[in-house]
Coordinates of C-alpha atoms and ligand atoms in Angstrom, one line a residue:
M19 CA 98.8 101.7 116.9
E20 CA 98.1 101.6 113.1
Q21 CA 94.3 101.8 113.3
I22 CA 92.5 105.1 113.8
P23 CA 89.6 105.1 116.3
F24 CA 86.2 104.4 114.7
G25 CA 83.1 102.9 115.8
S26 CA 80.0 103.4 118.0
T27 CA 77.2 101.4 119.5
A28 CA 76.2 100.5 115.9
T29 CA 79.6 98.9 115.5
D30 CA 79.1 96.9 118.7
M31 CA 75.6 95.8 117.6
K32 CA 77.0 94.7 114.2
L33 CA 79.8 92.7 115.9
D34 CA 77.3 91.2 118.4
V35 CA 75.1 90.0 115.6
I36 CA 78.0 88.3 113.9
S37 CA 79.4 86.8 117.1
E38 CA 76.0 85.4 118.0
Y39 CA 75.5 83.9 114.6
L40 CA 78.9 82.3 114.7
T41 CA 78.2 80.8 118.1
Q42 CA 75.0 79.2 116.9
Y43 CA 76.5 78.2 113.6
K44 CA 79.3 76.4 115.3
R45 CA 76.9 74.6 117.6
V46 CA 74.8 73.3 114.7
M47 CA 77.9 72.4 112.6
H48 CA 79.5 70.5 115.5
G49 CA 76.3 68.5 115.9
A50 CA 76.3 67.7 112.2
Q51 CA 80.0 66.8 112.2
A52 CA 79.5 64.5 115.2
K53 CA 76.7 62.7 113.4
Q54 CA 78.8 62.4 110.2
R55 CA 81.7 60.8 112.3
R56 CA 79.3 58.4 114.0
N57 CA 77.9 57.2 110.7
G58 CA 81.3 57.0 109.0
W59 CA 80.3 59.7 106.5
R60 CA 82.6 62.3 105.0
V61 CA 82.9 65.1 107.6
W62 CA 82.4 68.7 106.6
D63 CA 85.2 71.1 107.0
T64 CA 84.1 74.5 108.4
M65 CA 85.6 77.9 107.7
Y66 CA 85.2 81.5 108.9
I67 CA 86.3 84.1 106.4
D68 CA 86.7 87.7 107.6
A69 CA 87.2 89.6 104.3
F70 CA 87.8 93.0 105.9
A71 CA 89.6 91.8 108.9
G72 CA 91.3 95.0 110.2
T73 CA 93.7 94.7 113.1
G74 CA 91.5 92.6 115.4
G75 CA 90.1 95.5 117.2
R76 CA 89.8 99.3 117.5
P77 CA 91.1 101.8 120.0
L78 CA 88.2 103.6 121.7
K79 CA 87.6 107.2 121.1
K80 CA 89.0 109.6 123.7
E81 CA 85.6 110.7 124.8
D82 CA 84.4 107.1 125.3
I83 CA 87.4 106.4 127.5
E84 CA 86.7 109.6 129.5
N85 CA 83.0 108.7 129.9
Q86 CA 84.0 105.3 131.4
D87 CA 86.5 107.1 133.7
K88 CA 83.6 109.2 135.1
L89 CA 81.6 106.1 135.8
L90 CA 84.3 104.1 137.5
E91 CA 86.0 104.7 140.9
T92 CA 89.4 103.5 139.8
D93 CA 90.9 103.5 136.3
E94 CA 91.9 99.8 136.6
S95 CA 89.1 98.4 134.4
I96 CA 89.0 101.2 131.9
E97 CA 88.6 99.7 128.4
E98 CA 90.7 101.4 125.7
F99 CA 90.5 98.7 123.1
K100 CA 87.4 97.1 121.6
V101 CA 87.8 93.6 120.2
G102 CA 86.8 93.4 116.6
S103 CA 85.3 90.7 114.3
A104 CA 88.5 88.7 113.7
L105 CA 89.4 88.2 117.4
R106 CA 85.8 87.7 118.4
A107 CA 85.5 84.9 115.8
L108 CA 88.2 83.0 117.7
T109 CA 86.3 83.0 121.0
G110 CA 83.7 80.6 122.3
K111 CA 83.6 77.0 123.4
Q112 CA 83.5 75.7 119.8
S113 CA 85.6 76.6 116.9
F114 CA 85.9 76.5 113.1
D115 CA 88.4 74.2 111.4
H116 CA 89.9 77.1 109.5
Y117 CA 89.9 80.9 109.8
I118 CA 90.9 83.1 106.9
F119 CA 91.6 86.8 107.5
I120 CA 91.8 89.1 104.5
E121 CA 93.1 92.7 104.8
E122 CA 94.5 95.0 102.2
K123 CA 96.8 97.0 104.5
R124 CA 99.9 95.0 105.3
K125 CA 100.5 96.8 108.6
K126 CA 97.0 96.1 109.9
L127 CA 97.3 92.5 108.9
N128 CA 100.6 92.2 110.7
E129 CA 99.0 93.7 113.8
L130 CA 96.3 91.1 113.6
R131 CA 98.7 88.3 113.1
E132 CA 100.6 89.4 116.1
R133 CA 97.5 89.5 118.2
V134 CA 96.5 86.0 117.2
S135 CA 100.1 84.5 117.5
D136 CA 99.7 83.1 121.0
H137 CA 96.0 82.1 120.6
A138 CA 95.2 78.5 121.0
L139 CA 93.7 78.5 117.5
A140 CA 96.6 80.3 115.8
E141 CA 97.5 77.3 113.7
R142 CA 94.1 77.2 112.1
C143 CA 94.4 80.9 110.9
V144 CA 95.6 82.0 107.5
F145 CA 96.3 85.7 106.9
V146 CA 95.9 87.0 103.4
Q147 CA 97.1 90.4 102.3
G148 CA 95.3 92.0 99.4
D149 CA 92.1 93.2 97.9
S150 CA 89.3 91.1 99.3
N151 CA 87.4 91.0 96.0
Q152 CA 90.3 89.4 94.2
K153 CA 91.1 87.1 97.1
L154 CA 87.5 86.0 97.7
V155 CA 86.9 85.3 94.0
E156 CA 90.1 83.1 93.9
L157 CA 89.1 81.4 97.1
C158 CA 85.6 80.6 95.9
E159 CA 86.8 79.4 92.6
N160 CA 89.7 77.3 93.8
T161 CA 88.1 75.6 96.8
S162 CA 86.3 72.3 96.6
W163 CA 83.0 73.2 98.4
R164 CA 81.5 69.7 98.3
D165 CA 82.3 68.8 101.9
R166 CA 83.0 72.3 103.1
R167 CA 80.8 75.0 104.8
A168 CA 81.7 78.6 105.5
V169 CA 80.6 81.9 106.9
V170 CA 81.8 85.0 105.2
F171 CA 81.6 88.4 106.8
L172 CA 81.9 91.5 104.5
D173 CA 82.6 94.6 106.6
P174 CA 83.7 97.3 104.3
F175 CA 83.9 101.0 105.0
G176 CA 82.0 101.9 101.8
N177 CA 81.3 100.5 98.3
S178 CA 84.4 98.2 98.4
V179 CA 82.5 95.0 97.6
A180 CA 82.1 94.4 93.9
W181 CA 78.9 92.6 92.7
D182 CA 81.1 89.9 91.1
T183 CA 82.4 88.9 94.5
V184 CA 78.9 88.5 95.9
E185 CA 78.0 86.4 92.9
K186 CA 81.0 84.1 93.3
I187 CA 80.1 83.6 97.0
A188 CA 76.6 82.6 96.0
Q189 CA 77.9 80.2 93.4
T190 CA 79.7 78.1 96.1
R191 CA 76.3 76.9 97.4
A192 CA 78.1 76.5 100.7
I193 CA 78.5 79.9 102.2
D194 CA 76.4 81.9 104.7
L195 CA 77.0 85.6 104.1
W196 CA 76.7 88.6 106.3
Y197 CA 77.1 91.7 104.2
L198 CA 77.3 95.2 105.8
F199 CA 75.7 96.8 102.8
P200 CA 76.5 100.6 102.5
S201 CA 72.8 101.6 101.8
G202 CA 73.1 105.1 103.2
N203 CA 76.8 105.7 103.1
G204 CA 77.6 104.3 99.7
V205 CA 74.3 104.6 97.8
F206 CA 71.8 107.2 99.2
R207 CA 74.5 109.7 99.9
Q208 CA 75.9 109.5 96.3
I209 CA 72.7 110.7 94.6
S210 CA 71.9 114.4 94.9
N211 CA 68.3 115.7 95.5
L212 CA 68.2 116.7 91.9
G213 CA 68.9 113.1 90.9
R214 CA 72.5 113.9 89.8
V215 CA 75.2 111.3 90.1
T216 CA 78.8 112.1 89.4
P217 CA 80.5 109.8 86.8
E218 CA 82.7 108.4 89.5
S219 CA 79.8 107.6 91.8
A220 CA 77.9 106.1 88.9
K221 CA 80.8 103.8 88.2
S222 CA 81.0 102.8 91.9
L223 CA 77.3 102.0 91.9
D224 CA 77.5 99.9 88.7
R225 CA 80.3 97.9 90.3
L226 CA 78.4 97.5 93.6
F227 CA 75.1 96.3 92.0
G228 CA 76.6 94.7 88.9
T229 CA 73.9 96.3 86.7
P230 CA 73.1 99.8 85.4
D231 CA 69.4 99.2 86.3
W232 CA 69.7 101.1 89.6
R233 CA 69.3 104.3 87.5
N234 CA 65.7 103.4 86.8
E235 CA 64.9 102.9 90.4
F236 CA 66.9 105.6 92.2
V237 CA 66.3 108.6 90.0
A238 CA 62.8 109.6 88.9
E239 CA 61.3 112.1 86.5
E240 CA 59.0 114.7 87.9
V241 CA 56.7 116.8 85.7
R242 CA 56.4 120.4 86.9
E243 CA 53.7 122.7 85.5
G244 CA 54.9 126.3 84.9
L245 CA 53.9 129.5 83.3
F246 CA 55.1 128.3 79.9
G247 CA 53.9 124.7 80.0
H248 CA 55.5 121.8 81.8
T249 CA 59.0 120.8 82.3
V250 CA 60.4 117.4 83.2
E251 CA 63.0 117.4 86.0
L252 CA 65.0 114.6 87.6
V253 CA 64.6 113.9 91.4
K254 CA 66.2 111.6 93.8
A255 CA 63.9 108.6 94.4
V256 CA 66.1 106.4 96.5
T257 CA 66.2 105.9 100.3
P258 CA 68.6 103.7 102.3
E259 CA 65.7 101.2 102.6
S260 CA 64.9 101.1 98.9
A261 CA 68.6 100.7 98.1
T262 CA 68.7 97.8 100.5
D263 CA 65.6 96.3 98.9
F264 CA 67.2 96.7 95.5
M265 CA 70.3 94.8 96.7
I266 CA 68.2 92.1 98.2
K267 CA 66.4 91.6 94.9
R268 CA 69.8 91.4 93.1
M269 CA 71.2 88.9 95.6
R270 CA 68.0 86.8 95.3
S271 CA 68.8 86.3 91.7
V272 CA 72.1 84.5 92.5
F273 CA 71.7 83.0 96.0
A274 CA 70.1 79.6 95.6
G275 CA 69.3 79.4 99.3
G276 CA 67.8 82.8 99.9
V277 CA 68.2 86.3 101.2
L278 CA 66.5 87.4 104.4
D279 CA 63.9 90.2 104.1
H280 CA 64.8 91.2 107.6
T281 CA 67.9 93.5 107.7
L282 CA 69.5 95.5 110.5
P283 CA 69.8 99.2 109.7
L284 CA 72.9 100.6 111.4
G285 CA 74.6 104.0 111.9
D286 CA 74.6 106.9 114.2
L287 CA 71.1 108.4 114.6
R288 CA 72.5 111.9 114.2
H289 CA 73.1 111.3 110.5
G290 CA 69.3 111.2 110.1
Y291 CA 69.4 108.0 108.0
P292 CA 71.1 104.6 108.4
L293 CA 74.5 104.4 106.8
Y294 CA 74.5 100.6 106.5
S295 CA 72.1 97.6 106.4
L296 CA 73.3 94.3 107.6
I297 CA 72.0 91.7 105.1
F298 CA 72.0 87.9 105.5
A299 CA 72.1 85.5 102.6
W300 CA 72.6 81.7 102.4
A301 CA 74.0 80.0 99.3
N302 CA 73.1 76.4 100.2
D303 CA 69.8 75.5 98.5
G304 CA 69.1 72.6 100.9
K305 CA 65.7 73.2 102.6
R306 CA 66.6 72.1 106.1
A307 CA 70.0 74.0 106.0
G308 CA 68.2 77.1 104.8
E309 CA 65.5 76.9 107.5
I310 CA 68.1 76.6 110.2
A311 CA 70.5 79.3 108.9
S312 CA 67.7 81.8 108.1
G313 CA 65.8 81.1 111.3
I314 CA 68.9 81.8 113.5
A315 CA 69.8 85.0 111.5
K316 CA 66.2 86.2 111.6
S317 CA 65.8 85.9 115.3
I318 CA 69.2 87.6 115.9
I319 CA 68.2 90.5 113.7
E320 CA 64.7 90.8 115.1
S321 CA 66.0 91.0 118.7
R322 CA 68.1 94.0 117.7
R323 CA 66.0 96.0 115.2
E324 CA 64.2 98.0 117.9
K325 CA 67.5 98.6 119.8
S326 CA 69.1 99.9 116.6
G327 CA 66.9 103.0 116.9
W328 CA 65.9 102.9 113.2
L329 CA 62.2 102.0 113.3
F330 CA 60.3 102.1 110.0
Ligands
LIG423 C1 85.3 98.5 108.9 S1 87.0 98.0 108.9 C2 86.8 96.3 109.5 C3 86.7 96.2 110.9 C4 86.8 94.8 111.4 N1 85.8 93.9 110.8 C5 86.7 94.8 112.9 O1 85.6 94.4 113.4 O2 87.6 95.1 113.6 C6 87.4 97.7 107.2 C7 88.8 97.1 107.0 O3 88.9 96.7 105.6 C8 90.1 97.1 105.1 N2 89.8 97.2 103.7 C9 89.3 98.2 103.0 N3 89.2 97.9 101.7 C10 89.6 96.7 101.5 C11 89.7 95.8 100.4 N4 89.3 96.1 99.2 N5 90.2 94.5 100.6 C12 90.6 94.2 101.9 N6 90.5 95.0 103.0 C13 90.0 96.2 102.8 C14 90.5 98.4 105.8 O4 91.9 98.6 105.8 C15 89.9 98.1 107.2 O5 90.9 97.6 108.0

């Protein structure tokens, strides 16, 4: 097995959110496509793009398997493998017309390809090996979006998504985006309490936000009175929530549809702060389409915010 164990209930929650959105999205789109066919109009093509696809699932951690063992009388139904976003997207009564799975590790992509090979929807799947930023930019630029609608899921480990990629997605005016934004893991954690940022971290934040302006918001000057007058010192002024708000503000500048205020903070409570925020944005500026997409996403997020354990 190529993939190392990772994941927790936060992972399950993240995947449940995406699955639920995809189910409702497909239902709405199938209705729209049926109407288009009835009226002899051009019929939309639908696409699901999983840009950090992985292997299709993850092996459970040893302790999780042992915990299940204690609860069950036989070991017959012990779960050792958790289905991930790519395979989950292929389930359900309705389907997308196309599925694109992007993964940079060849071995992982091959494992996913193998898992999908005997699936009824296998012929609709395309497997792309490489950096998702480059592949997504190419896809956004080279696709005719006029009669096409898509959902993109960005599920990186850290600051892997470049701002330019987010911008390109927005420019399609056809994509609904779920972005697992690394608010704690990739932003908050990179700035010391003294407001220091290593050159490497600064570079990664510039790429993540596509602007140097985060410096003005995430680091503040504090005046301290001392025996010999006052000194000005730098302090950390960012939290995972303010980092998320900053990203939402950035995304609003390019998403013609909108970006939801409601986000889902995710991560193990033992860290003391959320590692990620799940952000939803829609590129389509049509009023009705936006109301439907954002309404569905908002209700899914709201139903889980309390359960996430991160109450603000
Ligand atoms: C959090 S895992 C994704 C898990 C997957 N969504 C699931 O539910 O099973 C992130 C994946 O992205 C891949 N990855 C990391 N950086 C990448 C990049 N720049 N382009 C494409 N894939 C990348 C990793 O190899 C890893 O498999």
